[in-house]
PDB file of C-alpha atoms in Angstrom:
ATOM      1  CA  UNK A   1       8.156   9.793  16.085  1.00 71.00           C
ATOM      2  CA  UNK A   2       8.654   6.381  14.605  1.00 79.00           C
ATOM      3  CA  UNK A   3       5.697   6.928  12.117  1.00 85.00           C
ATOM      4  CA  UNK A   4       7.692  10.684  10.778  1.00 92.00           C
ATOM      5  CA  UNK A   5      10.652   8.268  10.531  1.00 95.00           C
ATOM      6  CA  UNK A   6       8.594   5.279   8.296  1.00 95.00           C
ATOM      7  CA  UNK A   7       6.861   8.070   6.271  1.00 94.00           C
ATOM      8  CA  UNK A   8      10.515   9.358   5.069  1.00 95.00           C
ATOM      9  CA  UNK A   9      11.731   5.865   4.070  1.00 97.00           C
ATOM     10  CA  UNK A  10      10.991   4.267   0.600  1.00 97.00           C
ATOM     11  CA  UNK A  11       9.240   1.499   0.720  1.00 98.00           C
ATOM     12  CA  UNK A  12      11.690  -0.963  -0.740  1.00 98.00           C
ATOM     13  CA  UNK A  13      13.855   0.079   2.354  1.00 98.00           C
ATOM     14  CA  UNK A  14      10.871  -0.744   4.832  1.00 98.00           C
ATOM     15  CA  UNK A  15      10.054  -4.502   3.131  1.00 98.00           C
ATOM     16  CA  UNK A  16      13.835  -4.916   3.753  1.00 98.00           C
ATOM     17  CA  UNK A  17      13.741  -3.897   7.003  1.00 98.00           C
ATOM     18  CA  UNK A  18      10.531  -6.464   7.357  1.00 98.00           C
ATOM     19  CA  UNK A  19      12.078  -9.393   5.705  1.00 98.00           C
ATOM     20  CA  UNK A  20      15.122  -9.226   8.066  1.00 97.00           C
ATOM     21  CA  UNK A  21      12.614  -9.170  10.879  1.00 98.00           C
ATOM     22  CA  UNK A  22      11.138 -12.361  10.052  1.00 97.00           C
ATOM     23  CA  UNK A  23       7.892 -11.144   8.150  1.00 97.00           C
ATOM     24  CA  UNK A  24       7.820 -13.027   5.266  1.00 95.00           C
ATOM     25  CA  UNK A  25       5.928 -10.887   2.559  1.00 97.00           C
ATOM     26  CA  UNK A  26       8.032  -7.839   3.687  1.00 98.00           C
ATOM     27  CA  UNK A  27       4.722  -6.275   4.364  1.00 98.00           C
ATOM     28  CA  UNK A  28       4.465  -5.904   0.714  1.00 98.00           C
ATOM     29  CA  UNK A  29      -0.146  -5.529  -0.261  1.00 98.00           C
ATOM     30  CA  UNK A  30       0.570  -7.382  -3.924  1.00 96.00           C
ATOM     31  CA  UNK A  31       0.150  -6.840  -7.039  1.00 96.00           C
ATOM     32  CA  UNK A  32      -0.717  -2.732  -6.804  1.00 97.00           C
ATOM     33  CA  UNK A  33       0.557  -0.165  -8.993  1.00 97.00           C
ATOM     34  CA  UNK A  34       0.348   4.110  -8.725  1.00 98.00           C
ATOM     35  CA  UNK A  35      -2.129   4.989 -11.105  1.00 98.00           C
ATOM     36  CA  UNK A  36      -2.601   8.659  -9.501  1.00 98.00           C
ATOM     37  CA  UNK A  37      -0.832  11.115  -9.502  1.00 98.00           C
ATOM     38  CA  UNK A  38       1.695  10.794 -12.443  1.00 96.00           C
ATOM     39  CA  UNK A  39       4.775  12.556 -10.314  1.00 96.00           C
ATOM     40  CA  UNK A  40       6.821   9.573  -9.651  1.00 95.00           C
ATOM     41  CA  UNK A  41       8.229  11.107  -6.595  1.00 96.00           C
ATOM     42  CA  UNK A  42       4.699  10.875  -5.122  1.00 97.00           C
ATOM     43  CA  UNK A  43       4.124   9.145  -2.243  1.00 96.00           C
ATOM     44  CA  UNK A  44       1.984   8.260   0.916  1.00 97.00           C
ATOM     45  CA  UNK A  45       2.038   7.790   4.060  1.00 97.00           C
ATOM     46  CA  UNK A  46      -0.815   6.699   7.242  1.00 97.00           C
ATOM     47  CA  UNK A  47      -2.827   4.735   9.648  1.00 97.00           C
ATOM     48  CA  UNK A  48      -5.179   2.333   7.514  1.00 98.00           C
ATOM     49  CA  UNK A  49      -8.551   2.696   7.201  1.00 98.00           C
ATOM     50  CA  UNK A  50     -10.232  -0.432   5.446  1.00 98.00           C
ATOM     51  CA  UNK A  51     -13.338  -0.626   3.680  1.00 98.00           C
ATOM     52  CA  UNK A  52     -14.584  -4.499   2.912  1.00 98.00           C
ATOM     53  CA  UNK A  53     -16.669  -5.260  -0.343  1.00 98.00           C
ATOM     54  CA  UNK A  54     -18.519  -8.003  -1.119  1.00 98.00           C
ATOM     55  CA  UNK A  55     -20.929  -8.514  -4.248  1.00 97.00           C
ATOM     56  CA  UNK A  56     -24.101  -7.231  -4.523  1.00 96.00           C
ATOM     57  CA  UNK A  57     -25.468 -10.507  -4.212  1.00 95.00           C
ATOM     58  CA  UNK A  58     -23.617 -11.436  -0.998  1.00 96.00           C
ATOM     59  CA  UNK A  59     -25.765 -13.289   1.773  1.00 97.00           C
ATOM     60  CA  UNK A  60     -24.325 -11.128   4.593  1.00 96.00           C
ATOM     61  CA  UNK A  61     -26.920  -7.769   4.517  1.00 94.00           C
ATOM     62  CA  UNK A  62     -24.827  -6.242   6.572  1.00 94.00           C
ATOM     63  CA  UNK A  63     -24.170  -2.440   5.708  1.00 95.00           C
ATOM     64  CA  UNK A  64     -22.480   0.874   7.436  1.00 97.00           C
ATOM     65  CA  UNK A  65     -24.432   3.441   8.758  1.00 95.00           C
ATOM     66  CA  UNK A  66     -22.011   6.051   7.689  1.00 97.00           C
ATOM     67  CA  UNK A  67     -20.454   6.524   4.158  1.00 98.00           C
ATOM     68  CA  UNK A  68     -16.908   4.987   4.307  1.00 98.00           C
ATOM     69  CA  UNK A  69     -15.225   8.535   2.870  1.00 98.00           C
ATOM     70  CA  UNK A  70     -17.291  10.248   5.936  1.00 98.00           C
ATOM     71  CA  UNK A  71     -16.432   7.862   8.569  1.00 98.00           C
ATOM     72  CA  UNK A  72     -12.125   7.595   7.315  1.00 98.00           C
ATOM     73  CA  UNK A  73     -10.131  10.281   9.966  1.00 98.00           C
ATOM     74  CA  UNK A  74      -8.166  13.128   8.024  1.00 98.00           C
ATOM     75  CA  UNK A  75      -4.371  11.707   7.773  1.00 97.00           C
ATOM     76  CA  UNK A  76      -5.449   7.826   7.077  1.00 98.00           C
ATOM     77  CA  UNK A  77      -4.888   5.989   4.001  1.00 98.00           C
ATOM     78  CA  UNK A  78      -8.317   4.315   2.710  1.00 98.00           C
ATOM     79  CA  UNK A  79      -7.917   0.809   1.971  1.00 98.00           C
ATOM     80  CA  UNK A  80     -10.963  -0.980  -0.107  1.00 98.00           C
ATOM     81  CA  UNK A  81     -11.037  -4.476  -1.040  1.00 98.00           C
ATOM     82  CA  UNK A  82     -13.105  -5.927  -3.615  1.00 97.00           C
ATOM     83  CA  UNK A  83     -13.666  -9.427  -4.084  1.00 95.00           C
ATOM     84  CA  UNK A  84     -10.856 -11.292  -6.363  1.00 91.00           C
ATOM     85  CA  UNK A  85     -11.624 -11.174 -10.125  1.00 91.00           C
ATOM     86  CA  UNK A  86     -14.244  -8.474  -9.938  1.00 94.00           C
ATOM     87  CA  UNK A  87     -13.679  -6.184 -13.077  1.00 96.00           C
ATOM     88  CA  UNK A  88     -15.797  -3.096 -12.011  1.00 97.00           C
ATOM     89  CA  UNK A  89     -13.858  -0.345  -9.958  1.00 96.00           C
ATOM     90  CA  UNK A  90     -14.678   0.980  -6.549  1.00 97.00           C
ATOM     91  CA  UNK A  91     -13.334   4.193  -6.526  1.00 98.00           C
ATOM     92  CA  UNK A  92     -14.203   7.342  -8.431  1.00 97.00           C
ATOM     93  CA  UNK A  93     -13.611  10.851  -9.388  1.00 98.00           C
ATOM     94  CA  UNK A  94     -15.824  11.761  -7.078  1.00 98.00           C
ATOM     95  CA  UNK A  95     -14.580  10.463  -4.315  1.00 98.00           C
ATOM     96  CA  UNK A  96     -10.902  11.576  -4.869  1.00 98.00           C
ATOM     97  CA  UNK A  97     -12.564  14.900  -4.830  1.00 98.00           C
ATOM     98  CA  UNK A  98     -14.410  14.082  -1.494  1.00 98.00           C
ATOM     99  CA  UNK A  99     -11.503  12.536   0.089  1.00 98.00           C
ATOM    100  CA  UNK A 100      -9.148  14.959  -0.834  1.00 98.00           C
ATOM    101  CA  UNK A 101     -11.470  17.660   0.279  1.00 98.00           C
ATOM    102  CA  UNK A 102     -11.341  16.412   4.023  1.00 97.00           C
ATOM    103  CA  UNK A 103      -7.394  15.752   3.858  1.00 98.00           C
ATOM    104  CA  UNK A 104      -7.474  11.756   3.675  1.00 98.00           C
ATOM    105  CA  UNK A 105      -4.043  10.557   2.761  1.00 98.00           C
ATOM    106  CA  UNK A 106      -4.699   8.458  -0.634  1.00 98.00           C
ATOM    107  CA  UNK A 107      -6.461   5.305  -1.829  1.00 98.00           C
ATOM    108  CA  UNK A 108      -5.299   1.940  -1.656  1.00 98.00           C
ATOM    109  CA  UNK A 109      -7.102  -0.330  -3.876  1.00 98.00           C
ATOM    110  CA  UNK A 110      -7.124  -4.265  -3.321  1.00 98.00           C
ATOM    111  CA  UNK A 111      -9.620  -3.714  -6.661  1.00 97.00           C
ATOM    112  CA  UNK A 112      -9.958  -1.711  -9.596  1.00 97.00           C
ATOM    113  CA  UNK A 113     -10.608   2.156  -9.579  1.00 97.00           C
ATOM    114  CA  UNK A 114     -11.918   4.551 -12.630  1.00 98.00           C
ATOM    115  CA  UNK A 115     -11.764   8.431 -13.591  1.00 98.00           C
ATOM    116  CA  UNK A 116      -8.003   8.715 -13.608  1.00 98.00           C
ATOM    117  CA  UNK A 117      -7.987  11.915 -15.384  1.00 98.00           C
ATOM    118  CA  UNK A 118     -10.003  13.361 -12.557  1.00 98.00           C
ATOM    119  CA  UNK A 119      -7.543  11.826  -9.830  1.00 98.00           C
ATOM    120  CA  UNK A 120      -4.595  13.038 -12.319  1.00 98.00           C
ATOM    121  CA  UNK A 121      -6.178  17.023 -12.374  1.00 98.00           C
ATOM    122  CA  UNK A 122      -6.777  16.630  -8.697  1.00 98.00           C
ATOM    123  CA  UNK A 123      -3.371  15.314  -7.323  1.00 98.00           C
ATOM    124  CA  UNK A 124      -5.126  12.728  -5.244  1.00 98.00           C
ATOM    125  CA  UNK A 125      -3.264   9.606  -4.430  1.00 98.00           C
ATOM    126  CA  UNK A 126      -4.973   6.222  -6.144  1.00 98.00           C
ATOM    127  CA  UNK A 127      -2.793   2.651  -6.122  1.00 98.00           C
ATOM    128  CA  UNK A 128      -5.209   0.037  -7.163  1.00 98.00           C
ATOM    129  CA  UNK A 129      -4.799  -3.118  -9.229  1.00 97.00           C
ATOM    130  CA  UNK A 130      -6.405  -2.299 -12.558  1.00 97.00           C
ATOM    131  CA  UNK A 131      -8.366   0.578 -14.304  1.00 97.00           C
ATOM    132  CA  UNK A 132     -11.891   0.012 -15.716  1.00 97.00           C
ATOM    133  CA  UNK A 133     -14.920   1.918 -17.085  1.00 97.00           C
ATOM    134  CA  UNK A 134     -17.130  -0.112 -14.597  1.00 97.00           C
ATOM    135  CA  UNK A 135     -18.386   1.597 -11.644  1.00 95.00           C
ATOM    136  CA  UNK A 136     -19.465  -0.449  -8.567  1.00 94.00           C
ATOM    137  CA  UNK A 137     -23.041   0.337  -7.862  1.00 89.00           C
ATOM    138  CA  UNK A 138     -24.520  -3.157  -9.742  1.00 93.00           C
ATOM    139  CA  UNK A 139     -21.488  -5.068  -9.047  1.00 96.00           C
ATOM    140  CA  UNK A 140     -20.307  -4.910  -5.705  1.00 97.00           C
ATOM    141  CA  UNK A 141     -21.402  -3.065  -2.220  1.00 97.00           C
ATOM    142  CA  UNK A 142     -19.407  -1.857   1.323  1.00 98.00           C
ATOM    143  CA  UNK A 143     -20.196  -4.547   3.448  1.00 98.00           C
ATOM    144  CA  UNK A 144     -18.184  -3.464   6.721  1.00 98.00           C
ATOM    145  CA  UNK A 145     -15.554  -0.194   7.756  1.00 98.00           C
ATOM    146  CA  UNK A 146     -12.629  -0.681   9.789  1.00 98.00           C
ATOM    147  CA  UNK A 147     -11.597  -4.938  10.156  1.00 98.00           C
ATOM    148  CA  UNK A 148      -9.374  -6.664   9.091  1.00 98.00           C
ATOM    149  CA  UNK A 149      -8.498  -7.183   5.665  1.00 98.00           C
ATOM    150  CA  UNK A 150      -6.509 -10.236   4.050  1.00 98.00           C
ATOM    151  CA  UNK A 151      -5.087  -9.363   0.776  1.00 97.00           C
ATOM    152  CA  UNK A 152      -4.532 -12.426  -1.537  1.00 94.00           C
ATOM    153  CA  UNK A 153      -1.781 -12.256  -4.337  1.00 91.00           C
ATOM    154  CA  UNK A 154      -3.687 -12.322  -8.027  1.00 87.00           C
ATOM    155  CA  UNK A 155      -2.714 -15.692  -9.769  1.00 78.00           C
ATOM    156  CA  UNK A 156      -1.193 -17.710 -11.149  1.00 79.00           C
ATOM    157  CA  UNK A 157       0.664 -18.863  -7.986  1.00 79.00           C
ATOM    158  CA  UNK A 158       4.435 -18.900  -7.494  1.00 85.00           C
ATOM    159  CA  UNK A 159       6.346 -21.925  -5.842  1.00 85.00           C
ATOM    160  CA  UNK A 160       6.369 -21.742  -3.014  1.00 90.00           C
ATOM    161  CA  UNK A 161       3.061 -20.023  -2.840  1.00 91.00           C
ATOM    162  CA  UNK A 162       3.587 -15.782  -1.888  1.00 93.00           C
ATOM    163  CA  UNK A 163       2.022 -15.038   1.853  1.00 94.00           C
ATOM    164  CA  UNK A 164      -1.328 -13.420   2.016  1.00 95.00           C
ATOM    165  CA  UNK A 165      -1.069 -10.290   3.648  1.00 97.00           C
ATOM    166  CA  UNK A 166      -2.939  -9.124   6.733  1.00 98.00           C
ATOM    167  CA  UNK A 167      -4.150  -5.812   7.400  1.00 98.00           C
ATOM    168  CA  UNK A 168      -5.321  -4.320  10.485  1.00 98.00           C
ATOM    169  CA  UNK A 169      -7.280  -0.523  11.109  1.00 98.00           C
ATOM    170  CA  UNK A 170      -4.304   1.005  12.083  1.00 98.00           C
ATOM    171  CA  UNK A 171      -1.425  -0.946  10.088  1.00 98.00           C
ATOM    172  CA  UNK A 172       0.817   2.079   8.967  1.00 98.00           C
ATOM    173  CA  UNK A 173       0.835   2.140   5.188  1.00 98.00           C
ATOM    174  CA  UNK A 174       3.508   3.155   2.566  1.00 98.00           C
ATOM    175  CA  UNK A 175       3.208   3.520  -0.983  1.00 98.00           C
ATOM    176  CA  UNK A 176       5.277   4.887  -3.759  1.00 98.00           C
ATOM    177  CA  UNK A 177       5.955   4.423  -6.904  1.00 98.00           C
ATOM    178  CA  UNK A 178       7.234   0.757  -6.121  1.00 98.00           C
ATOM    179  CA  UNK A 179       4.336  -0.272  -4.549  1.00 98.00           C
ATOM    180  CA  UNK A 180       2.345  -0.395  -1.220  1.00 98.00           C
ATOM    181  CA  UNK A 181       3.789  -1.897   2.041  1.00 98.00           C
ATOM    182  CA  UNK A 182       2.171  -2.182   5.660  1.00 98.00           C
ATOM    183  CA  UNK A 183       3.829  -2.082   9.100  1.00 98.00           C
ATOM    184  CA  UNK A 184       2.197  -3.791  11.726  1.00 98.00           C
ATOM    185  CA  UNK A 185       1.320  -1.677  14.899  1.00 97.00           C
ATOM    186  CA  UNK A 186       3.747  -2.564  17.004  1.00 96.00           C
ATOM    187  CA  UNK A 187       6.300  -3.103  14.454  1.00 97.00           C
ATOM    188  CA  UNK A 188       7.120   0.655  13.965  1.00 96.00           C
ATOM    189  CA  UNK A 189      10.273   1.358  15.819  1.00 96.00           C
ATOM    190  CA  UNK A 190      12.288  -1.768  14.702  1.00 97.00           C
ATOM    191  CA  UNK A 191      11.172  -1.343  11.218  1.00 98.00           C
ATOM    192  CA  UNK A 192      12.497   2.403  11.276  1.00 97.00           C
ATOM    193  CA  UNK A 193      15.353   1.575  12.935  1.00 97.00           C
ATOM    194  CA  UNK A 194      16.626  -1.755  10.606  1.00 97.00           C
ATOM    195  CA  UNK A 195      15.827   0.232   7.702  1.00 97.00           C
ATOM    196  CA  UNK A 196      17.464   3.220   8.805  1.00 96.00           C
ATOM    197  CA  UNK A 197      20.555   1.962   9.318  1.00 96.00           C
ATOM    198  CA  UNK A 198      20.731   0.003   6.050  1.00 95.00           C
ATOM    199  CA  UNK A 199      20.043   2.622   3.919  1.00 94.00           C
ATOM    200  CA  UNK A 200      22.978   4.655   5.948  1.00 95.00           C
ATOM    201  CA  UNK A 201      25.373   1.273   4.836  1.00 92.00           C
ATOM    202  CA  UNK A 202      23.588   1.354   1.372  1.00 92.00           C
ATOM    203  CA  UNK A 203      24.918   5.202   0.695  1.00 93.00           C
ATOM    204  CA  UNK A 204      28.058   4.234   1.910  1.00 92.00           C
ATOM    205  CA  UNK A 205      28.025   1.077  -1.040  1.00 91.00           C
ATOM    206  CA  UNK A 206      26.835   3.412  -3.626  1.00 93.00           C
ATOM    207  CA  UNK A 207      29.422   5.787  -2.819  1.00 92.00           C
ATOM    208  CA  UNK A 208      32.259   3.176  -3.295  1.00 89.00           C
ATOM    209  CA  UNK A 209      30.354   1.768  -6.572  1.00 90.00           C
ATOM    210  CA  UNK A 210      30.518   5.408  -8.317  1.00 92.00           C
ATOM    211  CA  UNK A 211      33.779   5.479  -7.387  1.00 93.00           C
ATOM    212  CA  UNK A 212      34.195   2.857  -9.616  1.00 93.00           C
ATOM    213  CA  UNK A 213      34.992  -0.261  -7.144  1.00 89.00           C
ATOM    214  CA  UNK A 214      33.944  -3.585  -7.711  1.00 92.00           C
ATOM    215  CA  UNK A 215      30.506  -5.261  -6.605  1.00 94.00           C
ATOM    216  CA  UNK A 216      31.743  -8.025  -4.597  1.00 92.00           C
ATOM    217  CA  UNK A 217      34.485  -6.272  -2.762  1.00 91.00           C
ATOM    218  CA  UNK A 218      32.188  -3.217  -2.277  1.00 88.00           C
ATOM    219  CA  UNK A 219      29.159  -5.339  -0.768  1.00 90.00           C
ATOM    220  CA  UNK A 220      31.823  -7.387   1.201  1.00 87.00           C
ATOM    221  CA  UNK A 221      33.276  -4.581   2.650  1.00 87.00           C
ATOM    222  CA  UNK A 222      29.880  -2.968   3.711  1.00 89.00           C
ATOM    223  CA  UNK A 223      27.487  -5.952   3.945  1.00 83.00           C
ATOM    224  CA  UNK A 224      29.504  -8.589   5.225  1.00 80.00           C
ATOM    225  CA  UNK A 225      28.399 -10.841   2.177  1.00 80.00           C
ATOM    226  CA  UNK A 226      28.563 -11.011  -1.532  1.00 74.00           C
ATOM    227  CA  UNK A 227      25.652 -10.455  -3.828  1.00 75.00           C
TER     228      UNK A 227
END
């Protein structure tokens, strides 16, 4: 019940709802932008399912026995992560067609992806950090499925520094056209419930405010605080 009531929130309302309870990123996976589709309304909503790169050159050997897009349960959101500054993508045409094929959720790209006319003509969800022409096969490899995943914030740094963000299988993602947030298991029903009942007092401001009332009195009155 509490993951029907997260997937119907925006995610602006859910980093709110974070923030108040003391996460300090607001669950917010940085710096990641819609590229796919181009309906601004779009949006997704699942259990995560990460996928950890590492260049082709990595010492660690280490490699899946099962092809990431196979292995991800119908319903999840993919996550990938590439190593920081890489410029080739890991996600493709192909795979949007693959993925959408056995009803995964979307992609969610700590990395670049390519093909976004073929994610475009497909519908398939793709946030990612950049487009490129590059694909991944002399660049960077899957290293591991399903661990955790620690998303850094792309520089230059801010000051105070922004939190990394941590993300376990099974982290409930959101993404929209604002961005991508994650909910930590556990986290669900008080994150539904503080955003819930803000974006109840938030209707109630924006009612006053088309009304034509003033800002302070109107957040006052409903917030308990100016802006």
């Amino acid at each position: 019940m509490a993951l029907k009531r997260l997937a119907a929130l925006s995610t602006c309302e859910i980093s709110d709802a974070l923030i108040r309870l003391g996460v300090p990123h607001g669950g917010l996976i940085p710096d990641l932008a819609m590229l796919s589709p181009t309906d601004e309304g779009a949006r997704i909503a699942g259990p995560a399912y990460t996928v950890q790169m590492v260049a082709v050159a990595d010492a660690d050997t280490r490699k899946p026995a099962e092809h990431f897009v196979d292995a991800c349960p119908a319903g999840a959101v993919l996550l990938l992560q590439t190593p920081l500054g890489v410029k080739s993508g890991c996600w493709g045409g192909l795979m949007s067609t693959a993925a959408r094929a056995k009803g995964i959720a979307g992609a969610v790209i700590d990395g670049g992806c390519r093909d976004l006319r073929e994610h475009r003509a497909l519908g398939f969800p793709v946030f990612a950090r950049h487009r490129t022409t590059l694909g991944p096969s002399t660049f960077t490899r899957v290293l591991a499925l399903n661990v955790p995943l620690t998303v850094r914030p792309v520089g230059p740094a801010s000051d105070p520094p922004f939190p990394d963000t941590v993300v376990e299988p099974g982290d409930y993602i959101v993404a929209d056209i604002d961005g991508v947030v994650v909910v930590p298991q556990g986290m669900e029903d008080e994150v539904a419930s503080s955003a819930e009942r803000a974006a109840a007092v938030d209707e109630k401001v924006r009612s006053d405010l088309e009304a034509g009332g003033g800002v302070t009195e109107i957040m006052l009155k409903w917030r308990g605080r100016a802006p």
